[in-house]
């Protein structure tokens, strides 16, 4: 049996179809209008294309213990493993969508049995009985992407892939910031515990002194009770701080992928070094490429834009070519050597006439989805600008606050020293020393908290600027897995 169509032997028609397939219906992606000021509000340094985030995180946070914890989190964190798996899944989706651009090759084998002198289009040689028929064939089918449906679907898959990869980078950024934040909070709790234990030791000595003086008839019962209250109040703070330290260590362990346990320490809170405020934050326009959440939002909008083209292409007919080549025989042993050759080439066009508004509402929904993703992108840009501005302001104001609080602590330390001198010289009783001590220790705690907040402000600024993912691993360490780029449509 032989078959054929008007397309057979008509290369001009095929070439015309290929030329038409270079077109694609639907809108091409254009970035929506975005708020983009020339400088960040609160920027202390002159505007510059260079930025704080040009420094890798292991130079921003130069405590060796912290660097080790961050790297361990990048290597072991389960949220990051989930993000990497999702990227690989999205990458596979691009390949699946793109595969429809190419001819699809297949094969078929059929064995049947029937009665008649002609069976399956060939003479069986059997006049009164049954005969076998065996068919083996290769087939090719190809949808000519005239309207760009497949290419738009591939673009949509690419956008989802890149959005998913941006989410992966966002997880890395959150890990870097999260580990640094928890570590600095832990070091502040360590400092606060040290201050509290020092105050307990001091108040114990004060209580012992007042007790001896009371027994000697020099001090009053009121002075003894005040010293006892100061001691017990400070002592009650110690177990609370110890519990908070354990909880913070456990939080860090989860971030770095460990069971709960102790965390190694590095530099003390006061010895932590941070970049100079004179290092610029960079240009606002750079946020669009740096911040993973903005990249994710834009790629999602890009994917939604491509889906509009897919929905529009569904209104048009699907045009395809199919061909078949093979052999058939009544004897299996002769199928590949003496069988009757069969071949065929066909073209088809199939499109919708009436589907109850399904295609229209699908297109309308895709347009609404595009508008939604564009609005989310525009809103995310504004939020990013706000976060950078807030972080810059917080960083600058905390520098001023620390200077003032440090002066207050220095003044109170001098007050304690002078009150001790007055007591030694017999110019005052020891209650004056106790009053000075009770003012000093809370002031020292407040200073430690401000120093912590200063470090956290650097972390938040670094995160707001989109740092932390462009250089994923410190020198000499293994970077996290990075997916391959998506194939082009």
Short mmCIF file of C-alpha atoms in Angstrom, two decimals:
data_model
loop_
_atom_site.label_atom_id
_atom_site.label_comp_id
_atom_site.label_asym_id
_atom_site.label_seq_id
_atom_site.Cartn_x
_atom_site.Cartn_y
_atom_site.Cartn_z
CA UNK A 1 0.00 0.00 0.00
CA UNK A 2 1.34 3.47 -0.88
CA UNK A 3 -0.08 6.76 0.07
CA UNK A 4 0.87 10.40 -0.48
CA UNK A 5 -0.37 13.98 -0.27
CA UNK A 6 0.01 17.22 -2.14
CA UNK A 7 2.79 18.20 0.30
CA UNK A 8 5.01 15.42 -0.94
CA UNK A 9 7.61 16.81 -3.31
CA UNK A 10 6.66 20.42 -2.51
CA UNK A 11 9.71 21.90 -0.72
CA UNK A 12 8.48 25.45 -1.39
CA UNK A 13 5.50 24.89 0.89
CA UNK A 14 7.74 23.43 3.58
CA UNK A 15 10.16 26.37 3.35
CA UNK A 16 7.27 28.80 3.58
CA UNK A 17 6.06 27.03 6.71
CA UNK A 18 9.53 27.25 8.23
CA UNK A 19 9.70 30.97 7.47
CA UNK A 20 6.33 31.55 9.07
CA UNK A 21 7.44 29.64 12.15
CA UNK A 22 9.93 32.42 12.88
CA UNK A 23 6.97 34.60 13.93
CA UNK A 24 5.30 34.46 17.34
CA UNK A 25 1.98 35.97 18.34
CA UNK A 26 1.59 37.82 21.62
CA UNK A 27 3.48 40.73 23.17
CA UNK A 28 7.25 40.78 23.50
CA UNK A 29 8.40 41.45 27.05
CA UNK A 30 9.02 45.03 28.11
CA UNK A 31 10.10 45.98 31.63
CA UNK A 32 7.32 47.99 33.32
CA UNK A 33 7.98 51.54 34.48
CA UNK A 34 9.79 51.52 37.80
CA UNK A 35 10.65 54.03 40.51
CA UNK A 36 14.39 54.62 40.24
CA UNK A 37 15.83 57.59 42.15
CA UNK A 38 19.40 58.65 41.45
CA UNK A 39 20.54 58.03 45.04
CA UNK A 40 19.33 56.24 48.14
CA UNK A 41 17.81 58.31 50.90
CA UNK A 42 20.16 58.39 53.87
CA UNK A 43 23.28 57.64 51.82
CA UNK A 44 26.28 59.19 53.58
CA UNK A 45 28.86 58.46 50.87
CA UNK A 46 28.81 60.18 47.45
CA UNK A 47 26.84 58.32 44.73
CA UNK A 48 28.97 55.68 43.05
CA UNK A 49 28.57 52.60 40.87
CA UNK A 50 30.71 50.70 43.38
CA UNK A 51 28.88 49.29 46.36
CA UNK A 52 29.17 47.70 49.75
CA UNK A 53 27.97 44.44 48.20
CA UNK A 54 30.98 44.34 45.89
CA UNK A 55 32.75 43.02 48.99
CA UNK A 56 32.21 39.27 49.48
CA UNK A 57 30.49 38.27 52.68
CA UNK A 58 33.64 36.73 54.16
CA UNK A 59 35.21 40.20 54.08
CA UNK A 60 32.09 41.93 55.39
CA UNK A 61 31.92 39.51 58.32
CA UNK A 62 35.59 38.87 59.01
CA UNK A 63 35.21 36.83 62.19
CA UNK A 64 36.71 33.39 61.28
CA UNK A 65 34.17 31.57 63.45
CA UNK A 66 31.28 33.37 61.74
CA UNK A 67 32.72 32.75 58.27
CA UNK A 68 32.96 29.05 59.07
CA UNK A 69 29.34 28.96 60.28
CA UNK A 70 28.07 30.74 57.18
CA UNK A 71 29.93 28.40 54.86
CA UNK A 72 28.64 25.39 56.76
CA UNK A 73 25.08 26.68 56.39
CA UNK A 74 25.53 27.08 52.62
CA UNK A 75 26.82 23.52 52.37
CA UNK A 76 24.31 21.82 54.68
CA UNK A 77 21.13 23.86 55.03
CA UNK A 78 18.04 21.88 54.05
CA UNK A 79 16.10 24.89 52.77
CA UNK A 80 18.90 25.49 50.27
CA UNK A 81 18.81 21.85 49.19
CA UNK A 82 15.09 22.21 48.56
CA UNK A 83 15.72 25.38 46.52
CA UNK A 84 18.40 23.66 44.44
CA UNK A 85 16.07 20.73 43.73
CA UNK A 86 13.35 23.14 42.61
CA UNK A 87 15.80 24.80 40.22
CA UNK A 88 16.65 21.44 38.68
CA UNK A 89 12.94 20.71 38.35
CA UNK A 90 12.36 24.04 36.59
CA UNK A 91 15.34 23.39 34.33
CA UNK A 92 13.75 20.10 33.28
CA UNK A 93 10.55 22.00 32.55
CA UNK A 94 12.42 24.18 30.05
CA UNK A 95 13.71 21.09 28.28
CA UNK A 96 10.24 19.56 28.15
CA UNK A 97 8.70 22.71 26.67
CA UNK A 98 11.52 23.17 24.17
CA UNK A 99 11.40 19.55 22.99
CA UNK A 100 8.15 20.24 21.13
CA UNK A 101 10.06 22.43 18.67
CA UNK A 102 11.73 19.37 17.16
CA UNK A 103 10.37 16.51 15.05
CA UNK A 104 9.18 13.60 17.14
CA UNK A 105 10.46 10.19 15.98
CA UNK A 106 8.76 6.95 16.89
CA UNK A 107 8.37 3.34 15.91
CA UNK A 108 5.54 0.83 15.73
CA UNK A 109 5.17 -2.93 15.33
CA UNK A 110 1.86 -4.64 14.67
CA UNK A 111 0.93 -8.30 14.35
CA UNK A 112 -2.57 -9.35 13.29
CA UNK A 113 -4.44 -12.39 11.98
CA UNK A 114 -7.44 -12.47 9.63
CA UNK A 115 -9.29 -14.22 6.81
CA UNK A 116 -9.29 -13.29 3.11
CA UNK A 117 -7.22 -13.34 -0.04
CA UNK A 118 -6.28 -9.71 0.53
CA UNK A 119 -5.34 -8.75 4.04
CA UNK A 120 -3.79 -5.47 5.03
CA UNK A 121 -3.59 -4.40 1.39
CA UNK A 122 -1.46 -7.32 0.18
CA UNK A 123 -2.32 -10.71 -1.34
CA UNK A 124 -2.08 -13.45 1.24
CA UNK A 125 -2.15 -16.41 -1.16
CA UNK A 126 -4.79 -18.05 1.04
CA UNK A 127 -8.17 -18.62 -0.62
CA UNK A 128 -10.01 -20.33 2.19
CA UNK A 129 -8.49 -19.81 5.60
CA UNK A 130 -6.67 -17.34 7.79
CA UNK A 131 -3.41 -15.47 7.35
CA UNK A 132 -0.97 -13.44 9.44
CA UNK A 133 0.15 -9.88 8.83
CA UNK A 134 3.19 -8.24 10.40
CA UNK A 135 3.96 -4.52 10.10
CA UNK A 136 7.07 -2.61 11.28
CA UNK A 137 7.39 1.12 10.69
CA UNK A 138 9.15 4.30 11.72
CA UNK A 139 7.07 7.45 12.04
CA UNK A 140 7.87 11.15 12.28
CA UNK A 141 5.57 13.95 13.41
CA UNK A 142 6.35 17.64 13.63
CA UNK A 143 4.24 20.57 14.68
CA UNK A 144 5.30 23.63 12.68
CA UNK A 145 5.35 26.43 15.24
CA UNK A 146 3.92 29.07 12.91
CA UNK A 147 2.18 31.06 15.64
CA UNK A 148 4.96 30.70 18.20
CA UNK A 149 2.94 28.72 20.72
CA UNK A 150 5.81 26.37 21.52
CA UNK A 151 8.41 29.13 21.64
CA UNK A 152 6.24 31.22 23.93
CA UNK A 153 5.73 28.19 26.17
CA UNK A 154 9.50 27.69 26.22
CA UNK A 155 9.99 31.34 27.13
CA UNK A 156 7.48 30.94 29.95
CA UNK A 157 9.37 27.90 31.23
CA UNK A 158 12.66 29.79 30.97
CA UNK A 159 11.20 32.62 33.03
CA UNK A 160 10.08 30.17 35.69
CA UNK A 161 13.52 28.56 35.68
CA UNK A 162 15.29 31.89 36.16
CA UNK A 163 12.76 32.93 38.81
CA UNK A 164 13.38 29.67 40.66
CA UNK A 165 17.13 30.14 40.40
CA UNK A 166 16.74 33.67 41.79
CA UNK A 167 14.80 32.15 44.68
CA UNK A 168 17.76 29.82 45.26
CA UNK A 169 20.08 32.82 45.43
CA UNK A 170 17.60 34.45 47.77
CA UNK A 171 17.87 31.47 50.11
CA UNK A 172 21.66 31.87 50.10
CA UNK A 173 21.29 35.57 50.87
CA UNK A 174 18.86 34.84 53.69
CA UNK A 175 21.22 32.20 55.07
CA UNK A 176 24.20 34.55 55.06
CA UNK A 177 22.16 37.27 56.74
CA UNK A 178 20.33 34.90 59.08
CA UNK A 179 23.47 33.18 60.37
CA UNK A 180 25.27 36.52 60.81
CA UNK A 181 22.28 38.00 62.65
CA UNK A 182 21.89 35.03 64.98
CA UNK A 183 25.65 34.97 65.64
CA UNK A 184 25.78 38.65 66.56
CA UNK A 185 22.73 38.22 68.78
CA UNK A 186 24.50 35.29 70.45
CA UNK A 187 27.65 37.36 71.03
CA UNK A 188 25.52 40.15 72.54
CA UNK A 189 23.93 37.66 74.92
CA UNK A 190 27.43 36.47 75.83
CA UNK A 191 28.46 40.06 76.55
CA UNK A 192 25.30 40.70 78.55
CA UNK A 193 25.86 37.53 80.57
CA UNK A 194 29.44 38.58 81.30
CA UNK A 195 28.29 42.03 82.43
CA UNK A 196 25.59 40.47 84.61
CA UNK A 197 28.00 38.01 86.25
CA UNK A 198 30.41 40.86 86.94
CA UNK A 199 27.57 42.81 88.53
CA UNK A 200 26.62 39.77 90.64
CA UNK A 201 30.21 39.51 91.90
CA UNK A 202 30.27 43.23 92.67
CA UNK A 203 26.91 43.19 94.47
CA UNK A 204 27.97 40.12 96.49
CA UNK A 205 30.97 42.06 97.77
CA UNK A 206 28.77 45.06 98.48
CA UNK A 207 26.25 42.93 100.41
CA UNK A 208 29.05 41.31 102.41
CA UNK A 209 30.42 44.75 103.28
CA UNK A 210 27.03 46.10 104.39
CA UNK A 211 26.36 42.95 106.39
CA UNK A 212 29.62 43.36 108.31
CA UNK A 213 28.92 47.05 108.84
CA UNK A 214 25.38 46.27 110.03
CA UNK A 215 26.73 43.70 112.47
CA UNK A 216 29.21 46.30 113.66
CA UNK A 217 26.47 48.87 114.07
CA UNK A 218 27.78 51.12 111.31
CA UNK A 219 25.26 50.39 108.53
CA UNK A 220 21.48 50.31 108.70
CA UNK A 221 19.13 47.45 107.90
CA UNK A 222 17.87 49.53 104.94
CA UNK A 223 21.33 49.55 103.37
CA UNK A 224 21.65 45.78 103.78
CA UNK A 225 18.27 45.18 102.14
CA UNK A 226 19.09 47.50 99.23
CA UNK A 227 22.34 45.63 98.61
CA UNK A 228 20.51 42.30 98.84
CA UNK A 229 17.86 43.49 96.34
CA UNK A 230 20.53 44.62 93.87
CA UNK A 231 22.25 41.24 94.15
CA UNK A 232 19.16 39.07 93.77
CA UNK A 233 17.86 41.13 90.86
CA UNK A 234 21.15 40.70 88.99
CA UNK A 235 21.39 37.01 89.94
CA UNK A 236 17.88 36.35 88.63
CA UNK A 237 18.96 37.61 85.21
CA UNK A 238 21.73 35.00 84.84
CA UNK A 239 19.56 31.87 84.25
CA UNK A 240 17.33 33.80 81.86
CA UNK A 241 20.34 34.83 79.78
CA UNK A 242 21.77 31.31 79.90
CA UNK A 243 18.48 29.93 78.55
CA UNK A 244 18.42 32.54 75.78
CA UNK A 245 21.99 31.61 74.83
CA UNK A 246 21.07 27.93 74.54
CA UNK A 247 18.03 28.81 72.39
CA UNK A 248 20.14 31.05 70.14
CA UNK A 249 22.78 28.32 69.75
CA UNK A 250 20.05 25.85 68.78
CA UNK A 251 18.69 28.34 66.25
CA UNK A 252 22.13 28.62 64.68
CA UNK A 253 22.48 24.83 64.60
CA UNK A 254 19.27 24.51 62.61
CA UNK A 255 20.47 27.15 60.14
CA UNK A 256 23.77 25.36 59.56
CA UNK A 257 22.19 21.91 59.37
CA UNK A 258 23.39 20.50 62.70
CA UNK A 259 21.57 18.92 65.64
CA UNK A 260 21.22 21.32 68.60
CA UNK A 261 24.51 21.87 70.41
CA UNK A 262 27.12 24.46 71.38
CA UNK A 263 28.39 27.01 68.86
CA UNK A 264 32.07 28.01 68.64
CA UNK A 265 32.77 31.69 69.25
CA UNK A 266 35.21 34.05 67.61
CA UNK A 267 35.75 37.76 68.18
CA UNK A 268 33.88 39.39 71.03
CA UNK A 269 31.09 41.81 70.28
CA UNK A 270 33.24 44.88 70.77
CA UNK A 271 36.04 43.47 68.57
CA UNK A 272 33.80 42.83 65.54
CA UNK A 273 34.89 44.98 62.59
CA UNK A 274 32.43 46.33 60.03
CA UNK A 275 32.95 48.22 56.75
CA UNK A 276 33.34 51.97 56.95
CA UNK A 277 30.16 54.02 56.46
CA UNK A 278 32.10 55.82 53.73
CA UNK A 279 31.76 52.75 51.49
CA UNK A 280 28.83 53.67 49.20
CA UNK A 281 25.62 51.70 48.90
CA UNK A 282 25.80 51.95 45.10
CA UNK A 283 23.19 53.08 42.60
CA UNK A 284 19.49 52.29 43.08
CA UNK A 285 19.25 50.98 39.51
CA UNK A 286 21.73 48.22 40.39
CA UNK A 287 19.17 46.70 42.78
CA UNK A 288 17.21 45.37 39.81
CA UNK A 289 20.04 42.99 38.94
CA UNK A 290 21.46 42.39 42.42
CA UNK A 291 18.51 41.57 44.62
CA UNK A 292 17.30 38.00 44.10
CA UNK A 293 13.71 38.86 45.01
CA UNK A 294 13.59 41.55 42.31
CA UNK A 295 15.11 39.21 39.73
CA UNK A 296 12.56 36.58 40.75
CA UNK A 297 9.69 39.06 40.44
CA UNK A 298 10.79 40.24 36.99
CA UNK A 299 11.34 36.72 35.65
CA UNK A 300 7.88 35.78 36.91
CA UNK A 301 6.48 38.74 34.97
CA UNK A 302 8.48 37.64 31.91
CA UNK A 303 6.98 34.16 32.19
CA UNK A 304 3.46 35.59 32.53
CA UNK A 305 4.06 37.74 29.45
CA UNK A 306 5.04 34.65 27.45
CA UNK A 307 1.92 32.83 28.66
CA UNK A 308 -0.18 35.58 27.05
CA UNK A 309 1.37 34.54 23.73
CA UNK A 310 0.59 30.89 24.44
CA UNK A 311 -3.05 31.71 25.17
CA UNK A 312 -3.31 33.83 22.02
CA UNK A 313 -1.70 31.15 19.85
CA UNK A 314 -4.33 28.66 20.98
CA UNK A 315 -6.88 30.56 18.86
CA UNK A 316 -5.00 29.55 15.70
CA UNK A 317 -4.86 26.16 14.00
CA UNK A 318 -2.12 23.67 14.79
CA UNK A 319 -0.28 22.78 11.59
CA UNK A 320 1.74 19.60 11.48
CA UNK A 321 3.52 17.17 9.22
CA UNK A 322 3.58 13.41 9.65
CA UNK A 323 5.41 10.71 7.74
CA UNK A 324 5.75 6.96 7.93
CA UNK A 325 8.17 4.45 6.44
CA UNK A 326 8.19 0.72 7.01
CA UNK A 327 7.50 -2.80 5.80
CA UNK A 328 4.72 -5.37 6.03
CA UNK A 329 4.62 -9.10 5.37
CA UNK A 330 2.54 -12.19 6.04
CA UNK A 331 5.68 -13.93 7.29
CA UNK A 332 7.59 -12.57 10.24
CA UNK A 333 10.87 -13.92 8.87
CA UNK A 334 10.40 -11.91 5.67
CA UNK A 335 9.36 -8.66 7.33
CA UNK A 336 12.72 -6.91 7.11
CA UNK A 337 14.08 -8.62 3.98
CA UNK A 338 11.24 -9.42 1.58
CA UNK A 339 8.36 -7.44 2.99
CA UNK A 340 6.28 -4.93 1.07
CA UNK A 341 7.51 -1.38 1.61
CA UNK A 342 5.06 1.22 2.89
CA UNK A 343 5.48 4.98 3.21
CA UNK A 344 3.38 8.06 3.55
CA UNK A 345 3.60 11.81 4.05
CA UNK A 346 0.71 13.91 5.27
CA UNK A 347 -0.01 17.40 6.44
CA UNK A 348 -2.79 18.54 8.70
CA UNK A 349 -4.28 21.68 10.17
CA UNK A 350 -6.63 21.53 13.15
CA UNK A 351 -8.07 24.42 15.07
CA UNK A 352 -10.93 25.34 17.39
CA UNK A 353 -14.35 26.50 16.24
CA UNK A 354 -16.38 26.67 19.45
CA UNK A 355 -15.32 25.86 23.00
CA UNK A 356 -17.82 27.80 25.03
CA UNK A 357 -15.48 30.74 25.67
CA UNK A 358 -12.66 28.60 27.09
CA UNK A 359 -9.96 30.13 24.89
CA UNK A 360 -11.21 33.68 25.45
CA UNK A 361 -11.22 33.35 29.22
CA UNK A 362 -7.85 31.63 29.16
CA UNK A 363 -6.44 34.60 27.25
CA UNK A 364 -8.20 37.06 29.56
CA UNK A 365 -6.80 35.24 32.59
CA UNK A 366 -3.27 35.31 31.20
CA UNK A 367 -3.53 39.07 30.67
CA UNK A 368 -4.71 39.53 34.25
CA UNK A 369 -1.86 37.35 35.49
CA UNK A 370 0.60 39.54 33.58
CA UNK A 371 -0.82 42.70 35.14
CA UNK A 372 -0.63 41.07 38.57
CA UNK A 373 3.03 40.04 38.21
CA UNK A 374 3.98 43.46 36.86
CA UNK A 375 2.31 45.18 39.82
CA UNK A 376 4.05 42.80 42.23
CA UNK A 377 7.37 43.59 40.56
CA UNK A 378 6.82 47.33 40.78
CA UNK A 379 5.79 47.03 44.42
CA UNK A 380 8.83 44.88 45.21
CA UNK A 381 11.12 47.57 43.77
CA UNK A 382 9.57 50.21 46.05
CA UNK A 383 9.92 47.89 49.04
CA UNK A 384 13.57 47.29 48.17
CA UNK A 385 14.25 51.03 48.02
CA UNK A 386 12.54 51.46 51.39
CA UNK A 387 14.58 48.67 52.98
CA UNK A 388 17.86 50.16 51.76
CA UNK A 389 16.87 53.63 52.96
CA UNK A 390 15.79 52.31 56.37
CA UNK A 391 19.00 50.30 56.74
CA UNK A 392 21.18 53.28 55.80
CA UNK A 393 19.39 55.51 58.29
CA UNK A 394 19.54 52.89 61.05
CA UNK A 395 23.25 52.33 60.47
CA UNK A 396 24.07 56.03 60.64
CA UNK A 397 21.89 56.76 63.66
CA UNK A 398 23.23 53.76 65.56
CA UNK A 399 26.76 55.09 65.06
CA UNK A 400 25.66 58.32 66.72
CA UNK A 401 23.78 56.44 69.43
CA UNK A 402 26.80 54.28 70.26
CA UNK A 403 29.01 57.34 70.63
CA UNK A 404 26.57 58.87 73.11
CA UNK A 405 26.09 55.65 75.05
CA UNK A 406 29.84 55.02 75.20
CA UNK A 407 30.27 58.48 76.71
CA UNK A 408 27.54 57.68 79.24
CA UNK A 409 29.30 54.44 80.24
CA UNK A 410 32.62 56.26 80.58
CA UNK A 411 30.97 58.89 82.78
CA UNK A 412 29.34 56.25 84.98
CA UNK A 413 32.61 54.34 85.32
CA UNK A 414 34.20 57.57 86.50
CA UNK A 415 31.27 58.05 88.86
CA UNK A 416 31.91 54.63 90.42
CA UNK A 417 35.61 55.41 90.75
CA UNK A 418 34.97 58.78 92.41
CA UNK A 419 32.36 57.37 94.78
CA UNK A 420 34.87 54.72 95.88
CA UNK A 421 37.45 57.45 96.51
CA UNK A 422 34.92 59.44 98.54
CA UNK A 423 34.07 56.33 100.55
CA UNK A 424 37.76 55.55 101.12
CA UNK A 425 38.37 59.13 102.27
CA UNK A 426 35.42 58.92 104.62
CA UNK A 427 33.44 61.57 102.76
CA UNK A 428 30.42 59.33 102.06
CA UNK A 429 29.00 55.96 102.95
CA UNK A 430 29.04 52.93 100.66
CA UNK A 431 25.43 53.40 99.58
CA UNK A 432 26.70 56.09 97.21
CA UNK A 433 28.98 53.49 95.58
CA UNK A 434 26.05 51.08 95.29
CA UNK A 435 23.93 53.74 93.58
CA UNK A 436 26.70 54.39 91.04
CA UNK A 437 27.14 50.66 90.37
CA UNK A 438 23.42 50.16 89.86
CA UNK A 439 23.49 52.83 87.17
CA UNK A 440 26.66 51.56 85.48
CA UNK A 441 25.72 47.95 84.80
CA UNK A 442 22.45 48.68 82.90
CA UNK A 443 24.31 51.31 80.90
CA UNK A 444 26.96 48.73 79.93
CA UNK A 445 24.20 46.33 78.89
CA UNK A 446 22.58 49.03 76.76
CA UNK A 447 25.94 49.73 75.11
CA UNK A 448 26.32 46.04 74.24
CA UNK A 449 22.82 46.03 72.74
CA UNK A 450 23.61 49.10 70.62
CA UNK A 451 26.84 47.47 69.41
CA UNK A 452 24.77 44.42 68.45
CA UNK A 453 22.25 46.59 66.65
CA UNK A 454 25.10 48.27 64.77
CA UNK A 455 26.26 44.91 63.47
CA UNK A 456 22.70 43.88 62.63
CA UNK A 457 22.24 47.13 60.69
CA UNK A 458 25.22 46.19 58.51
CA UNK A 459 23.68 42.74 57.98
CA UNK A 460 20.33 44.25 57.02
CA UNK A 461 21.95 46.78 54.69
CA UNK A 462 24.00 44.06 53.01
CA UNK A 463 20.85 41.99 52.58
CA UNK A 464 18.78 44.95 51.37
CA UNK A 465 21.40 45.72 48.71
CA UNK A 466 21.29 42.12 47.48
CA UNK A 467 24.74 41.03 48.60
CA UNK A 468 25.80 37.56 49.62
CA UNK A 469 24.91 35.40 46.63
CA UNK A 470 27.15 36.63 43.80
CA UNK A 471 30.14 35.06 45.57
CA UNK A 472 28.68 31.98 47.19
CA UNK A 473 31.75 30.43 48.79
CA UNK A 474 34.80 31.67 50.63
CA UNK A 475 38.25 30.89 49.18
CA UNK A 476 39.27 27.29 49.73
CA UNK A 477 35.69 26.07 50.26
CA UNK A 478 33.15 24.31 48.08
CA UNK A 479 30.44 26.51 46.53
CA UNK A 480 26.83 25.34 46.50
CA UNK A 481 25.57 23.59 43.35
CA UNK A 482 24.68 25.93 40.51
CA UNK A 483 22.29 24.86 37.73
CA UNK A 484 23.13 25.06 34.05
CA UNK A 485 21.71 27.98 32.06
CA UNK A 486 18.41 27.31 30.31
CA UNK A 487 18.47 26.27 26.63
CA UNK A 488 17.37 28.88 24.12
CA UNK A 489 14.00 28.45 22.43
#
